[in-house]
Amino acid sequence: MHYLNTDAQIIMFRDMLNSEIYVDKSSLIQKITPLIRTNAKYVCITRPRRFGKTVNANMLGAYYTKGYDTHELFDDLNIAHTDHYESHINRYNVIHIDFSVFPDFCDGYDVYLKNILRKLQEDLRETYPALKGREYGGISEMLSDTKDSFIFILDVWDSVFSEKYVTEADKIHFLRFLKTMLKDRPYVDLAYMTGVLPIAKYSSGSELNMFWEYNFMNDQVYEEQFGLTEDEVKQLCTKYDTVSYEDLEWWYDGYLMSDGRHLFNPRSVNRALTDGVCKNYWTETGPMNEVADCIENNVEEVREDIVKMVSGVPVEADLSGYSAAEQELYTRDEILSAMVVYGFLSYHDNCLKIPNHELMEKFQRVLSRDSMGEVKEIVDRSKEMLAATLACDADKVAAILEDVHDREIPFLMYNDENSLSCVITLCYLYARKDYRIEREEKSGKGYCDYLFIPRKRGVPAIVLELKVDDSAENAIRQIKDKKYVQRVESFGNVILTGISYDRKHKKHECIIEKISLID
């Protein structure tokens, strides 16, 4: 058997349970089960890669599939304590198709789809002998002739859409295939579908409009089941004690639920706890290159937004109504909504931000692309800026800032407080290789504008304070009076950097002092 009532999902879910790190998400079953045989039986969950879609799809398959006894997998999970646990476990015919599995040497859409249809037809004829010897014009006719009903679990429905050989006509054909198999069919007990791309924009007509779609921008129902909550991560840290919660939070937190609670990237947290080290586990595969290409083609639309978000400044945008499913994006809102869908940005209360350090590293690379124009030129000088700061060359630092300001990039013209912060971010972008840079962080008796916290010993920390229409001398005095070095004094050597900008004379001033706190 290939798709119908197989033990494949049972095996894969058992492997997950046997893994060193597993977080119980079986409450999803409690949410999905009441939808069976109702008008709400069509559910589509769209999330970025690495957010547990396949794990949950395997869990549903392992729970519902008839012909097996999977109590041993679920008796210790939360679902076992619900009223309807026994009523539904192993009670359904389940057709589970992972659309990301391609036949060997697949070189065309026809080969891909015919392989799926062949396997499903073989399964149906083997399970329902009355179908043997009959010819059918479509899979829906075969399913109807079984005189039975099915739960459909269709994982990563959109996988084929990213293949280069798939045409727009192929996409339309695939949507119609799903529609014909699922829509208004009495044999459908439940259709649970997952993907990265929302179906709403692809299916702008009536193809799949029966699905209730839940994505990162509109989901208030299943949001806790895809991602790790703060409490879950804290419990994992207590149990495994390989990395600190604070490090996991900085690296992988930042996705927000509808009520403002935080979600962590589950795959990255799992890898960090298993390996005992926090680093960038976001693989290079996937849609990031596509989004970056769209930025290149629409750089004027989104360049300012990206610079602001890399600087830690949230960007306001009303993305309601955007499903961001198209591969070719043209407007600012389409590009930004695509970044939310792909998990590169978090979106809450009409505000966009880069979720965490893991994604921040990706966006920093975007600023170095040729398409960013003068922004790239500023970034290219950021190595020189760091070297001048470490050498206590205050005149050089001021000169670089003057050069940036003289370029007359509109959003870097110090029209507001955030503009100067954006300039500092660009000019010190290279420093992020060796430093964890924090803005407006509590230190000593106040909040320092910038703390450059070394990633390794032997590198001096940097405390940077900005002043507008004030003096760099007062910036240095504030660092000392409010004891901003307190957060970084353990590193021994600290470089105090005061930068001021005189709006009347349009001049920058810089003072740098190096202090040693080593006895």
Short mmCIF file of N, CA, C and O in Angstrom, two decimals, residues 23 25 223-224 227-238 245-246 248-249 252-257 259-265 269:
data_model
loop_
_atom_site.label_atom_id
_atom_site.label_comp_id
_atom_site.label_asym_id
_atom_site.label_seq_id
_atom_site.Cartn_x
_atom_site.Cartn_y
_atom_site.Cartn_z
N VAL A 23 7.97 17.63 21.87
CA VAL A 23 6.98 18.46 22.57
C VAL A 23 5.60 18.01 22.14
O VAL A 23 5.32 17.93 20.94
N LYS A 25 2.15 17.95 20.94
CA LYS A 25 1.23 18.82 20.21
C LYS A 25 -0.07 18.07 19.87
O LYS A 25 -0.78 18.44 18.93
N GLU A 223 -2.52 28.19 16.18
CA GLU A 223 -1.21 28.84 16.25
C GLU A 223 -0.27 28.19 17.27
O GLU A 223 0.94 28.13 17.07
N GLU A 224 -0.80 27.66 18.36
CA GLU A 224 0.07 27.04 19.37
C GLU A 224 0.60 25.68 18.93
O GLU A 224 1.58 25.18 19.49
N GLY A 227 4.97 25.59 16.16
CA GLY A 227 5.93 26.44 16.83
C GLY A 227 5.97 26.08 18.30
O GLY A 227 5.11 25.34 18.80
N LEU A 228 6.97 26.56 19.01
CA LEU A 228 7.11 26.29 20.43
C LEU A 228 6.83 27.56 21.23
O LEU A 228 7.34 28.63 20.91
N THR A 229 6.01 27.46 22.26
CA THR A 229 5.70 28.60 23.10
C THR A 229 6.85 28.85 24.07
O THR A 229 7.74 28.02 24.25
N GLU A 230 6.80 30.02 24.71
CA GLU A 230 7.84 30.35 25.70
C GLU A 230 7.89 29.31 26.81
O GLU A 230 8.97 28.87 27.22
N ASP A 231 6.73 28.91 27.31
CA ASP A 231 6.69 27.92 28.41
C ASP A 231 7.29 26.59 27.97
O ASP A 231 8.01 25.94 28.74
N GLU A 232 6.98 26.19 26.74
CA GLU A 232 7.51 24.91 26.25
C GLU A 232 9.03 24.96 26.13
O GLU A 232 9.72 23.99 26.47
N VAL A 233 9.57 26.09 25.67
CA VAL A 233 11.02 26.21 25.54
C VAL A 233 11.69 26.24 26.91
O VAL A 233 12.74 25.63 27.12
N LYS A 234 11.07 26.93 27.85
CA LYS A 234 11.64 26.98 29.21
C LYS A 234 11.66 25.59 29.83
O LYS A 234 12.63 25.21 30.51
N GLN A 235 10.62 24.81 29.61
CA GLN A 235 10.58 23.44 30.13
C GLN A 235 11.67 22.58 29.49
O GLN A 235 12.32 21.77 30.16
N LEU A 236 11.88 22.78 28.18
CA LEU A 236 12.94 22.03 27.50
C LEU A 236 14.31 22.40 28.06
O LEU A 236 15.18 21.53 28.25
N CYS A 237 14.52 23.67 28.33
CA CYS A 237 15.81 24.12 28.87
C CYS A 237 16.06 23.52 30.25
O CYS A 237 17.19 23.14 30.58
N THR A 238 15.00 23.44 31.06
CA THR A 238 15.14 22.83 32.38
C THR A 238 15.47 21.35 32.28
O THR A 238 16.28 20.82 33.05
N TYR A 245 18.07 29.43 28.17
CA TYR A 245 16.85 29.97 27.58
C TYR A 245 17.11 31.32 26.93
O TYR A 245 16.57 31.61 25.85
N GLU A 246 17.95 32.13 27.55
CA GLU A 246 18.25 33.46 27.02
C GLU A 246 18.87 33.38 25.63
O GLU A 246 18.54 34.17 24.74
N LEU A 248 18.50 30.82 23.47
CA LEU A 248 17.46 30.33 22.56
C LEU A 248 16.50 31.46 22.20
O LEU A 248 16.06 31.57 21.05
N GLU A 249 16.18 32.29 23.17
CA GLU A 249 15.26 33.40 22.94
C GLU A 249 15.83 34.38 21.92
O GLU A 249 15.13 34.83 21.00
N TYR A 252 16.07 32.35 18.33
CA TYR A 252 14.96 31.68 17.62
C TYR A 252 13.57 32.17 18.00
O TYR A 252 12.57 31.69 17.46
N ASP A 253 13.44 33.13 18.91
CA ASP A 253 12.14 33.66 19.31
C ASP A 253 11.70 34.72 18.31
O ASP A 253 12.37 35.00 17.33
N GLY A 254 10.52 35.31 18.54
CA GLY A 254 10.15 36.49 17.78
C GLY A 254 8.92 36.38 16.92
O GLY A 254 8.42 37.38 16.40
N TYR A 255 8.39 35.17 16.74
CA TYR A 255 7.11 35.02 16.03
C TYR A 255 5.99 35.23 17.05
O TYR A 255 6.08 34.74 18.17
N LEU A 256 4.96 35.96 16.66
CA LEU A 256 3.94 36.35 17.62
C LEU A 256 2.59 35.72 17.30
O LEU A 256 2.16 35.69 16.14
N MET A 257 1.93 35.24 18.34
CA MET A 257 0.57 34.74 18.21
C MET A 257 -0.41 35.91 18.26
O MET A 257 -0.03 37.05 18.53
N ASP A 259 -2.51 36.86 20.37
CA ASP A 259 -2.60 37.57 21.64
C ASP A 259 -1.27 38.17 22.08
O ASP A 259 -1.14 38.66 23.20
N GLY A 260 -0.27 38.11 21.22
CA GLY A 260 1.02 38.72 21.53
C GLY A 260 2.03 37.78 22.15
O GLY A 260 3.20 38.15 22.32
N ARG A 261 1.62 36.57 22.51
CA ARG A 261 2.58 35.61 23.05
C ARG A 261 3.57 35.19 21.96
O ARG A 261 3.25 35.20 20.78
N HIS A 262 4.74 34.78 22.40
CA HIS A 262 5.83 34.51 21.47
C HIS A 262 5.88 33.05 21.07
O HIS A 262 5.56 32.16 21.85
N LEU A 263 6.33 32.82 19.84
CA LEU A 263 6.60 31.48 19.31
C LEU A 263 8.04 31.39 18.86
O LEU A 263 8.59 32.34 18.31
N PHE A 264 8.63 30.22 19.08
CA PHE A 264 9.99 29.95 18.65
C PHE A 264 9.98 29.04 17.43
O PHE A 264 9.07 28.23 17.26
N ASN A 265 11.02 29.16 16.61
CA ASN A 265 11.21 28.24 15.49
C ASN A 265 11.52 26.86 16.07
O ASN A 265 12.58 26.64 16.66
N VAL A 269 15.26 25.28 17.58
CA VAL A 269 15.38 25.02 19.01
C VAL A 269 15.79 23.57 19.24
O VAL A 269 16.67 23.28 20.06
#
